[in-house]
Amino acid sequence: MGKYRVKGRHVVITPDTVIGDGTVIWNFVNLWGCKIGRDCVISSFVEIGRGVEIGDGCKIEAFVYIPPGVKIEDEVFIGPGVVFTNDKYPVAFGSFKLMRTLVRRRASIGARAVILPGITIGERAVVGAGSVVTKDVLPGTVVAGVPARPIGSREEFERKREELLMSS
């Protein structure tokens, strides 16, 4: 286990969890046998399930749920209230098939998005706030809506972001 910092209270980290150097963990976080890379921020009220892998330099905002079967590569932003799922046909009793989800490096997922199971979100892709992602997102594509559909490119997103930053 690396040298990480727990800056909050009421944090559960199981002994089989691996956390990289420089990672900061805030209040009311549950980490169940997952692997978190270096220099990440795990905000308050986050639940990360057994076997989940999170790369280096990721920012996981408050109230995020990441169940088993999810892999998040390096430098990914996960906005507040994002929910990943891992079961396409959930029921209270009986067996289920865990479906894997992959978020490629430098992707950004906006607040309150829902990511259905078995999805790949491509490198540098952007998911708009409140979207429901039901299909793979191509690299460098911006998607939004219910269900999420392509609305632009990462280049347009970055240009608009820069314009906003320069206007302040």
Short mmCIF file of N, CA and C in Angstrom, two decimals:
data_model
loop_
_atom_site.label_atom_id
_atom_site.label_comp_id
_atom_site.label_asym_id
_atom_site.label_seq_id
_atom_site.Cartn_x
_atom_site.Cartn_y
_atom_site.Cartn_z
N MET A 1 0.84 -1.18 0.00
CA MET A 1 0.00 0.00 0.00
C MET A 1 0.89 1.24 0.00
N GLY A 2 0.49 2.23 -0.79
CA GLY A 2 1.29 3.45 -0.92
C GLY A 2 1.08 4.42 0.23
N LYS A 3 1.72 5.57 0.10
CA LYS A 3 1.57 6.62 1.10
C LYS A 3 0.46 7.55 0.62
N TYR A 4 -0.72 7.33 1.14
CA TYR A 4 -1.89 8.12 0.79
C TYR A 4 -2.38 8.83 2.04
N ARG A 5 -3.35 9.76 1.88
CA ARG A 5 -3.86 10.51 3.02
C ARG A 5 -5.37 10.37 3.12
N VAL A 6 -5.84 10.05 4.31
CA VAL A 6 -7.26 10.08 4.61
C VAL A 6 -7.51 11.39 5.33
N LYS A 7 -8.18 12.34 4.65
CA LYS A 7 -8.43 13.65 5.23
C LYS A 7 -9.80 13.73 5.87
N GLY A 8 -10.58 12.68 5.74
CA GLY A 8 -11.92 12.69 6.29
C GLY A 8 -12.10 11.70 7.41
N ARG A 9 -13.35 11.54 7.83
CA ARG A 9 -13.70 10.61 8.90
C ARG A 9 -14.66 9.57 8.36
N HIS A 10 -14.82 8.50 9.12
CA HIS A 10 -15.77 7.43 8.79
C HIS A 10 -15.44 6.81 7.42
N VAL A 11 -14.21 6.39 7.28
CA VAL A 11 -13.73 5.78 6.04
C VAL A 11 -13.48 4.29 6.30
N VAL A 12 -13.97 3.44 5.39
CA VAL A 12 -13.74 2.00 5.47
C VAL A 12 -12.83 1.61 4.31
N ILE A 13 -11.66 1.05 4.64
CA ILE A 13 -10.71 0.56 3.63
C ILE A 13 -10.37 -0.87 4.02
N THR A 14 -10.79 -1.84 3.22
CA THR A 14 -10.50 -3.23 3.55
C THR A 14 -9.02 -3.51 3.33
N PRO A 15 -8.47 -4.50 4.05
CA PRO A 15 -7.03 -4.77 3.98
C PRO A 15 -6.52 -5.15 2.59
N ASP A 16 -7.40 -5.64 1.72
CA ASP A 16 -6.98 -6.02 0.37
C ASP A 16 -7.07 -4.88 -0.64
N THR A 17 -7.35 -3.68 -0.18
CA THR A 17 -7.37 -2.50 -1.04
C THR A 17 -5.95 -1.99 -1.23
N VAL A 18 -5.62 -1.58 -2.46
CA VAL A 18 -4.30 -1.02 -2.78
C VAL A 18 -4.51 0.43 -3.20
N ILE A 19 -3.80 1.34 -2.56
CA ILE A 19 -3.95 2.77 -2.84
C ILE A 19 -2.58 3.37 -3.12
N GLY A 20 -2.46 4.09 -4.23
CA GLY A 20 -1.19 4.65 -4.65
C GLY A 20 -0.77 5.89 -3.89
N ASP A 21 0.51 6.20 -3.97
CA ASP A 21 1.08 7.38 -3.33
C ASP A 21 0.37 8.65 -3.78
N GLY A 22 0.19 9.57 -2.83
CA GLY A 22 -0.35 10.89 -3.15
C GLY A 22 -1.86 10.95 -3.27
N THR A 23 -2.54 9.84 -3.16
CA THR A 23 -4.00 9.83 -3.25
C THR A 23 -4.59 10.38 -1.95
N VAL A 24 -5.67 11.16 -2.10
CA VAL A 24 -6.36 11.77 -0.95
C VAL A 24 -7.78 11.22 -0.90
N ILE A 25 -8.21 10.82 0.29
CA ILE A 25 -9.53 10.23 0.51
C ILE A 25 -10.27 11.08 1.54
N TRP A 26 -11.52 11.45 1.23
CA TRP A 26 -12.30 12.31 2.10
C TRP A 26 -13.30 11.51 2.95
N ASN A 27 -14.37 12.14 3.44
CA ASN A 27 -15.31 11.58 4.41
C ASN A 27 -16.25 10.51 3.83
N PHE A 28 -16.61 9.56 4.68
CA PHE A 28 -17.64 8.58 4.38
C PHE A 28 -17.38 7.84 3.06
N VAL A 29 -16.17 7.33 2.91
CA VAL A 29 -15.77 6.58 1.72
C VAL A 29 -15.63 5.11 2.09
N ASN A 30 -16.13 4.23 1.23
CA ASN A 30 -15.98 2.79 1.40
C ASN A 30 -15.18 2.23 0.23
N LEU A 31 -14.04 1.62 0.53
CA LEU A 31 -13.18 1.02 -0.48
C LEU A 31 -13.07 -0.46 -0.18
N TRP A 32 -13.65 -1.30 -1.05
CA TRP A 32 -13.76 -2.73 -0.81
C TRP A 32 -12.86 -3.51 -1.76
N GLY A 33 -11.63 -3.74 -1.40
CA GLY A 33 -10.76 -4.60 -2.19
C GLY A 33 -10.54 -4.11 -3.60
N CYS A 34 -10.38 -2.82 -3.76
CA CYS A 34 -10.16 -2.22 -5.07
C CYS A 34 -8.71 -1.76 -5.19
N LYS A 35 -8.35 -1.29 -6.38
CA LYS A 35 -7.01 -0.77 -6.62
C LYS A 35 -7.15 0.66 -7.14
N ILE A 36 -6.54 1.60 -6.42
CA ILE A 36 -6.60 3.01 -6.78
C ILE A 36 -5.18 3.49 -7.03
N GLY A 37 -4.98 4.18 -8.14
CA GLY A 37 -3.65 4.61 -8.54
C GLY A 37 -3.11 5.78 -7.72
N ARG A 38 -2.02 6.33 -8.22
CA ARG A 38 -1.34 7.46 -7.58
C ARG A 38 -2.06 8.78 -7.87
N ASP A 39 -1.93 9.71 -6.91
CA ASP A 39 -2.36 11.10 -7.10
C ASP A 39 -3.82 11.23 -7.50
N CYS A 40 -4.68 10.42 -6.91
CA CYS A 40 -6.13 10.52 -7.15
C CYS A 40 -6.78 11.31 -6.01
N VAL A 41 -7.98 11.80 -6.28
CA VAL A 41 -8.81 12.40 -5.24
C VAL A 41 -10.11 11.61 -5.20
N ILE A 42 -10.42 11.08 -4.01
CA ILE A 42 -11.66 10.35 -3.79
C ILE A 42 -12.48 11.21 -2.83
N SER A 43 -13.51 11.86 -3.34
CA SER A 43 -14.31 12.78 -2.54
C SER A 43 -15.26 12.04 -1.61
N SER A 44 -15.99 12.78 -0.80
CA SER A 44 -16.87 12.20 0.21
C SER A 44 -18.03 11.40 -0.39
N PHE A 45 -18.49 10.42 0.39
CA PHE A 45 -19.65 9.60 0.05
C PHE A 45 -19.46 8.81 -1.24
N VAL A 46 -18.30 8.21 -1.38
CA VAL A 46 -17.99 7.39 -2.56
C VAL A 46 -17.89 5.94 -2.14
N GLU A 47 -18.45 5.05 -2.97
CA GLU A 47 -18.40 3.60 -2.74
C GLU A 47 -17.71 2.98 -3.95
N ILE A 48 -16.61 2.25 -3.70
CA ILE A 48 -15.88 1.59 -4.78
C ILE A 48 -15.78 0.11 -4.43
N GLY A 49 -16.32 -0.73 -5.33
CA GLY A 49 -16.47 -2.15 -5.08
C GLY A 49 -15.23 -2.99 -5.31
N ARG A 50 -15.34 -4.22 -4.88
CA ARG A 50 -14.27 -5.20 -4.96
C ARG A 50 -13.84 -5.43 -6.41
N GLY A 51 -12.53 -5.38 -6.63
CA GLY A 51 -11.98 -5.65 -7.96
C GLY A 51 -11.95 -4.46 -8.89
N VAL A 52 -12.54 -3.34 -8.51
CA VAL A 52 -12.50 -2.14 -9.35
C VAL A 52 -11.06 -1.65 -9.44
N GLU A 53 -10.67 -1.20 -10.63
CA GLU A 53 -9.34 -0.62 -10.83
C GLU A 53 -9.50 0.82 -11.29
N ILE A 54 -8.78 1.73 -10.61
CA ILE A 54 -8.78 3.14 -10.95
C ILE A 54 -7.34 3.55 -11.19
N GLY A 55 -7.08 4.18 -12.33
CA GLY A 55 -5.73 4.56 -12.72
C GLY A 55 -5.19 5.75 -11.95
N ASP A 56 -4.05 6.24 -12.40
CA ASP A 56 -3.38 7.39 -11.78
C ASP A 56 -4.07 8.70 -12.17
N GLY A 57 -4.02 9.67 -11.24
CA GLY A 57 -4.46 11.03 -11.54
C GLY A 57 -5.95 11.19 -11.79
N CYS A 58 -6.77 10.32 -11.22
CA CYS A 58 -8.23 10.40 -11.41
C CYS A 58 -8.85 11.25 -10.31
N LYS A 59 -9.96 11.89 -10.65
CA LYS A 59 -10.72 12.64 -9.66
C LYS A 59 -12.13 12.07 -9.63
N ILE A 60 -12.50 11.52 -8.48
CA ILE A 60 -13.82 10.93 -8.28
C ILE A 60 -14.57 11.85 -7.32
N GLU A 61 -15.58 12.54 -7.84
CA GLU A 61 -16.32 13.51 -7.03
C GLU A 61 -17.29 12.82 -6.07
N ALA A 62 -18.00 13.60 -5.25
CA ALA A 62 -18.86 13.09 -4.19
C ALA A 62 -20.05 12.30 -4.72
N PHE A 63 -20.50 11.35 -3.91
CA PHE A 63 -21.71 10.56 -4.14
C PHE A 63 -21.62 9.69 -5.40
N VAL A 64 -20.45 9.15 -5.68
CA VAL A 64 -20.25 8.27 -6.84
C VAL A 64 -20.31 6.81 -6.39
N TYR A 65 -20.95 5.97 -7.21
CA TYR A 65 -21.03 4.53 -6.95
C TYR A 65 -20.34 3.79 -8.09
N ILE A 66 -19.31 3.00 -7.75
CA ILE A 66 -18.56 2.22 -8.73
C ILE A 66 -18.54 0.77 -8.27
N PRO A 67 -19.38 -0.10 -8.87
CA PRO A 67 -19.48 -1.49 -8.42
C PRO A 67 -18.40 -2.37 -9.04
N PRO A 68 -18.29 -3.62 -8.59
CA PRO A 68 -17.36 -4.56 -9.21
C PRO A 68 -17.58 -4.64 -10.73
N GLY A 69 -16.47 -4.83 -11.46
CA GLY A 69 -16.55 -4.96 -12.90
C GLY A 69 -16.16 -3.70 -13.66
N VAL A 70 -15.86 -2.62 -12.95
CA VAL A 70 -15.51 -1.35 -13.60
C VAL A 70 -14.00 -1.13 -13.56
N LYS A 71 -13.45 -0.71 -14.69
CA LYS A 71 -12.05 -0.30 -14.77
C LYS A 71 -12.00 1.11 -15.33
N ILE A 72 -11.28 1.98 -14.61
CA ILE A 72 -11.13 3.38 -15.00
C ILE A 72 -9.65 3.64 -15.20
N GLU A 73 -9.28 4.07 -16.41
CA GLU A 73 -7.86 4.30 -16.71
C GLU A 73 -7.41 5.66 -16.16
N ASP A 74 -6.21 6.09 -16.53
CA ASP A 74 -5.57 7.29 -15.97
C ASP A 74 -6.27 8.60 -16.36
N GLU A 75 -6.18 9.57 -15.43
CA GLU A 75 -6.58 10.96 -15.64
C GLU A 75 -8.04 11.11 -16.06
N VAL A 76 -8.90 10.33 -15.44
CA VAL A 76 -10.34 10.38 -15.72
C VAL A 76 -11.03 11.23 -14.65
N PHE A 77 -12.00 12.03 -15.08
CA PHE A 77 -12.84 12.82 -14.17
C PHE A 77 -14.21 12.16 -14.09
N ILE A 78 -14.67 11.87 -12.86
CA ILE A 78 -16.00 11.32 -12.62
C ILE A 78 -16.75 12.34 -11.78
N GLY A 79 -17.77 12.99 -12.35
CA GLY A 79 -18.51 14.06 -11.69
C GLY A 79 -19.37 13.56 -10.54
N PRO A 80 -19.89 14.50 -9.75
CA PRO A 80 -20.68 14.15 -8.58
C PRO A 80 -21.94 13.36 -8.95
N GLY A 81 -22.22 12.34 -8.16
CA GLY A 81 -23.45 11.58 -8.31
C GLY A 81 -23.48 10.61 -9.47
N VAL A 82 -22.35 10.35 -10.11
CA VAL A 82 -22.32 9.38 -11.21
C VAL A 82 -22.54 7.98 -10.66
N VAL A 83 -23.33 7.18 -11.39
CA VAL A 83 -23.61 5.81 -10.99
C VAL A 83 -23.24 4.87 -12.14
N PHE A 84 -22.39 3.90 -11.83
CA PHE A 84 -22.08 2.82 -12.75
C PHE A 84 -22.93 1.62 -12.34
N THR A 85 -23.35 0.81 -13.30
CA THR A 85 -24.08 -0.42 -12.99
C THR A 85 -23.32 -1.60 -13.58
N ASN A 86 -23.58 -2.79 -13.07
CA ASN A 86 -22.86 -3.96 -13.56
C ASN A 86 -23.77 -5.16 -13.87
N ASP A 87 -25.07 -4.95 -13.83
CA ASP A 87 -26.03 -6.03 -14.05
C ASP A 87 -27.13 -5.51 -14.98
N LYS A 88 -27.22 -6.09 -16.17
CA LYS A 88 -28.18 -5.60 -17.18
C LYS A 88 -29.63 -5.91 -16.80
N TYR A 89 -29.86 -7.01 -16.08
CA TYR A 89 -31.22 -7.42 -15.71
C TYR A 89 -31.28 -7.67 -14.20
N PRO A 90 -31.25 -6.61 -13.38
CA PRO A 90 -31.16 -6.79 -11.93
C PRO A 90 -32.44 -7.33 -11.31
N VAL A 91 -32.27 -8.25 -10.38
CA VAL A 91 -33.37 -8.80 -9.57
C VAL A 91 -32.88 -8.93 -8.13
N ALA A 92 -33.82 -9.01 -7.21
CA ALA A 92 -33.46 -9.09 -5.79
C ALA A 92 -32.86 -10.44 -5.41
N PHE A 93 -33.31 -11.51 -6.06
CA PHE A 93 -32.85 -12.85 -5.71
C PHE A 93 -32.41 -13.58 -6.96
N GLY A 94 -31.50 -14.53 -6.80
CA GLY A 94 -31.03 -15.34 -7.92
C GLY A 94 -29.70 -14.86 -8.44
N SER A 95 -29.23 -15.56 -9.45
CA SER A 95 -27.91 -15.25 -9.99
C SER A 95 -27.98 -14.09 -10.98
N PHE A 96 -26.82 -13.54 -11.29
CA PHE A 96 -26.73 -12.47 -12.28
C PHE A 96 -25.41 -12.59 -13.00
N LYS A 97 -25.32 -11.95 -14.14
CA LYS A 97 -24.08 -11.93 -14.91
C LYS A 97 -23.44 -10.55 -14.74
N LEU A 98 -22.27 -10.53 -14.12
CA LEU A 98 -21.52 -9.29 -13.96
C LEU A 98 -20.99 -8.86 -15.33
N MET A 99 -21.33 -7.65 -15.74
CA MET A 99 -20.86 -7.13 -17.03
C MET A 99 -19.81 -6.06 -16.76
N ARG A 100 -18.75 -6.10 -17.49
CA ARG A 100 -17.62 -5.19 -17.28
C ARG A 100 -17.82 -3.87 -18.02
N THR A 101 -17.31 -2.80 -17.41
CA THR A 101 -17.34 -1.46 -18.00
C THR A 101 -15.93 -0.91 -17.97
N LEU A 102 -15.55 -0.23 -19.06
CA LEU A 102 -14.21 0.34 -19.18
C LEU A 102 -14.31 1.82 -19.52
N VAL A 103 -13.62 2.65 -18.74
CA VAL A 103 -13.51 4.08 -19.02
C VAL A 103 -12.06 4.34 -19.39
N ARG A 104 -11.84 4.72 -20.63
CA ARG A 104 -10.48 4.94 -21.14
C ARG A 104 -9.90 6.26 -20.63
N ARG A 105 -8.59 6.39 -20.74
CA ARG A 105 -7.84 7.52 -20.18
C ARG A 105 -8.36 8.88 -20.67
N ARG A 106 -8.30 9.83 -19.75
CA ARG A 106 -8.65 11.23 -19.97
C ARG A 106 -10.10 11.48 -20.35
N ALA A 107 -10.96 10.50 -20.13
CA ALA A 107 -12.40 10.72 -20.33
C ALA A 107 -12.94 11.57 -19.18
N SER A 108 -14.08 12.24 -19.43
CA SER A 108 -14.76 13.03 -18.41
C SER A 108 -16.23 12.66 -18.39
N ILE A 109 -16.76 12.41 -17.20
CA ILE A 109 -18.16 12.03 -17.05
C ILE A 109 -18.83 13.06 -16.15
N GLY A 110 -19.86 13.74 -16.68
CA GLY A 110 -20.53 14.82 -15.96
C GLY A 110 -21.43 14.33 -14.83
N ALA A 111 -21.83 15.27 -14.00
CA ALA A 111 -22.64 15.00 -12.81
C ALA A 111 -23.91 14.23 -13.13
N ARG A 112 -24.22 13.28 -12.25
CA ARG A 112 -25.45 12.49 -12.28
C ARG A 112 -25.64 11.63 -13.52
N ALA A 113 -24.59 11.40 -14.28
CA ALA A 113 -24.69 10.47 -15.41
C ALA A 113 -24.86 9.06 -14.88
N VAL A 114 -25.54 8.23 -15.65
CA VAL A 114 -25.70 6.81 -15.33
C VAL A 114 -25.04 6.02 -16.45
N ILE A 115 -24.14 5.12 -16.08
CA ILE A 115 -23.42 4.31 -17.05
C ILE A 115 -23.93 2.87 -16.93
N LEU A 116 -24.64 2.40 -17.96
CA LEU A 116 -25.16 1.04 -17.93
C LEU A 116 -24.03 0.04 -18.12
N PRO A 117 -24.25 -1.23 -17.79
CA PRO A 117 -23.15 -2.20 -17.80
C PRO A 117 -22.72 -2.59 -19.21
N GLY A 118 -21.45 -3.05 -19.29
CA GLY A 118 -20.93 -3.55 -20.55
C GLY A 118 -20.52 -2.46 -21.53
N ILE A 119 -20.32 -1.25 -21.04
CA ILE A 119 -20.02 -0.08 -21.88
C ILE A 119 -18.52 0.20 -21.88
N THR A 120 -18.01 0.70 -23.01
CA THR A 120 -16.68 1.29 -23.07
C THR A 120 -16.84 2.76 -23.40
N ILE A 121 -16.26 3.60 -22.56
CA ILE A 121 -16.21 5.05 -22.83
C ILE A 121 -14.80 5.33 -23.32
N GLY A 122 -14.70 5.80 -24.55
CA GLY A 122 -13.41 5.94 -25.23
C GLY A 122 -12.50 7.01 -24.65
N GLU A 123 -11.24 6.92 -25.04
CA GLU A 123 -10.23 7.88 -24.61
C GLU A 123 -10.66 9.30 -24.97
N ARG A 124 -10.56 10.21 -24.00
CA ARG A 124 -10.87 11.63 -24.15
C ARG A 124 -12.35 11.90 -24.46
N ALA A 125 -13.21 10.90 -24.31
CA ALA A 125 -14.64 11.12 -24.52
C ALA A 125 -15.20 11.94 -23.36
N VAL A 126 -16.34 12.60 -23.62
CA VAL A 126 -17.02 13.39 -22.61
C VAL A 126 -18.48 12.96 -22.56
N VAL A 127 -18.97 12.67 -21.34
CA VAL A 127 -20.37 12.34 -21.13
C VAL A 127 -21.00 13.53 -20.41
N GLY A 128 -22.04 14.12 -21.00
CA GLY A 128 -22.70 15.28 -20.42
C GLY A 128 -23.44 14.94 -19.14
N ALA A 129 -23.62 15.94 -18.30
CA ALA A 129 -24.33 15.78 -17.04
C ALA A 129 -25.73 15.24 -17.28
N GLY A 130 -26.16 14.31 -16.44
CA GLY A 130 -27.50 13.77 -16.50
C GLY A 130 -27.74 12.74 -17.59
N SER A 131 -26.73 12.40 -18.35
CA SER A 131 -26.89 11.46 -19.46
C SER A 131 -27.05 10.03 -18.94
N VAL A 132 -27.71 9.21 -19.76
CA VAL A 132 -27.79 7.78 -19.51
C VAL A 132 -27.08 7.10 -20.68
N VAL A 133 -25.93 6.50 -20.39
CA VAL A 133 -25.09 5.90 -21.43
C VAL A 133 -25.51 4.45 -21.60
N THR A 134 -26.05 4.13 -22.78
CA THR A 134 -26.56 2.79 -23.07
C THR A 134 -25.71 2.07 -24.11
N LYS A 135 -24.80 2.80 -24.77
CA LYS A 135 -23.95 2.22 -25.82
C LYS A 135 -22.54 2.76 -25.66
N ASP A 136 -21.58 2.08 -26.27
CA ASP A 136 -20.20 2.55 -26.24
C ASP A 136 -20.10 3.98 -26.75
N VAL A 137 -19.13 4.72 -26.17
CA VAL A 137 -18.85 6.10 -26.59
C VAL A 137 -17.51 6.09 -27.29
N LEU A 138 -17.48 6.57 -28.52
CA LEU A 138 -16.24 6.57 -29.30
C LEU A 138 -15.22 7.54 -28.72
N PRO A 139 -13.92 7.27 -28.92
CA PRO A 139 -12.88 8.19 -28.43
C PRO A 139 -13.10 9.61 -28.97
N GLY A 140 -12.86 10.59 -28.10
CA GLY A 140 -12.92 11.99 -28.51
C GLY A 140 -14.30 12.51 -28.82
N THR A 141 -15.34 11.77 -28.45
CA THR A 141 -16.72 12.17 -28.75
C THR A 141 -17.39 12.72 -27.50
N VAL A 142 -18.22 13.75 -27.66
CA VAL A 142 -19.04 14.26 -26.59
C VAL A 142 -20.45 13.71 -26.79
N VAL A 143 -21.01 13.09 -25.74
CA VAL A 143 -22.37 12.58 -25.79
C VAL A 143 -23.19 13.21 -24.68
N ALA A 144 -24.51 13.32 -24.90
CA ALA A 144 -25.40 13.84 -23.88
C ALA A 144 -26.81 13.35 -24.17
N GLY A 145 -27.64 13.37 -23.13
CA GLY A 145 -29.05 13.04 -23.29
C GLY A 145 -29.43 11.70 -22.72
N VAL A 146 -30.73 11.39 -22.88
CA VAL A 146 -31.30 10.14 -22.41
C VAL A 146 -32.08 9.53 -23.58
N PRO A 147 -31.55 8.51 -24.23
CA PRO A 147 -30.20 7.97 -24.03
C PRO A 147 -29.14 8.91 -24.60
N ALA A 148 -27.90 8.72 -24.17
CA ALA A 148 -26.80 9.58 -24.62
C ALA A 148 -26.55 9.38 -26.12
N ARG A 149 -26.41 10.51 -26.82
CA ARG A 149 -26.12 10.50 -28.26
C ARG A 149 -25.00 11.49 -28.53
N PRO A 150 -24.23 11.28 -29.61
CA PRO A 150 -23.14 12.21 -29.94
C PRO A 150 -23.68 13.62 -30.23
N ILE A 151 -23.01 14.62 -29.63
CA ILE A 151 -23.38 16.02 -29.88
C ILE A 151 -22.18 16.87 -30.28
N GLY A 152 -20.98 16.31 -30.27
CA GLY A 152 -19.80 17.10 -30.62
C GLY A 152 -18.52 16.31 -30.40
N SER A 153 -17.42 17.05 -30.44
CA SER A 153 -16.10 16.45 -30.29
C SER A 153 -15.39 17.01 -29.06
N ARG A 154 -14.37 16.30 -28.62
CA ARG A 154 -13.56 16.76 -27.50
C ARG A 154 -12.87 18.08 -27.85
N GLU A 155 -12.49 18.24 -29.11
CA GLU A 155 -11.85 19.48 -29.54
C GLU A 155 -12.79 20.67 -29.33
N GLU A 156 -14.07 20.52 -29.71
CA GLU A 156 -15.04 21.59 -29.49
C GLU A 156 -15.22 21.86 -28.00
N PHE A 157 -15.30 20.78 -27.22
CA PHE A 157 -15.43 20.89 -25.77
C PHE A 157 -14.27 21.70 -25.19
N GLU A 158 -13.03 21.37 -25.61
CA GLU A 158 -11.85 22.07 -25.09
C GLU A 158 -11.84 23.54 -25.51
N ARG A 159 -12.26 23.82 -26.76
CA ARG A 159 -12.32 25.21 -27.23
C ARG A 159 -13.31 26.01 -26.39
N LYS A 160 -14.49 25.47 -26.17
CA LYS A 160 -15.50 26.16 -25.36
C LYS A 160 -15.04 26.32 -23.92
N ARG A 161 -14.37 25.33 -23.40
CA ARG A 161 -13.83 25.40 -22.03
C ARG A 161 -12.81 26.52 -21.92
N GLU A 162 -11.90 26.61 -22.89
CA GLU A 162 -10.89 27.67 -22.90
C GLU A 162 -11.54 29.04 -22.99
N GLU A 163 -12.54 29.19 -23.85
CA GLU A 163 -13.25 30.48 -23.98
C GLU A 163 -13.85 30.88 -22.65
N LEU A 164 -14.48 29.94 -21.95
CA LEU A 164 -15.06 30.23 -20.65
C LEU A 164 -14.00 30.65 -19.64
N LEU A 165 -12.88 29.93 -19.62
CA LEU A 165 -11.81 30.26 -18.67
C LEU A 165 -11.21 31.63 -18.96
N MET A 166 -11.09 31.98 -20.24
CA MET A 166 -10.51 33.28 -20.61
C MET A 166 -11.45 34.44 -20.33
N SER A 167 -12.76 34.19 -20.26
CA SER A 167 -13.73 35.25 -20.06
C SER A 167 -13.85 35.70 -18.60
N SER A 168 -13.23 34.96 -17.69
CA SER A 168 -13.39 35.32 -16.28
C SER A 168 -12.28 36.17 -15.75
#
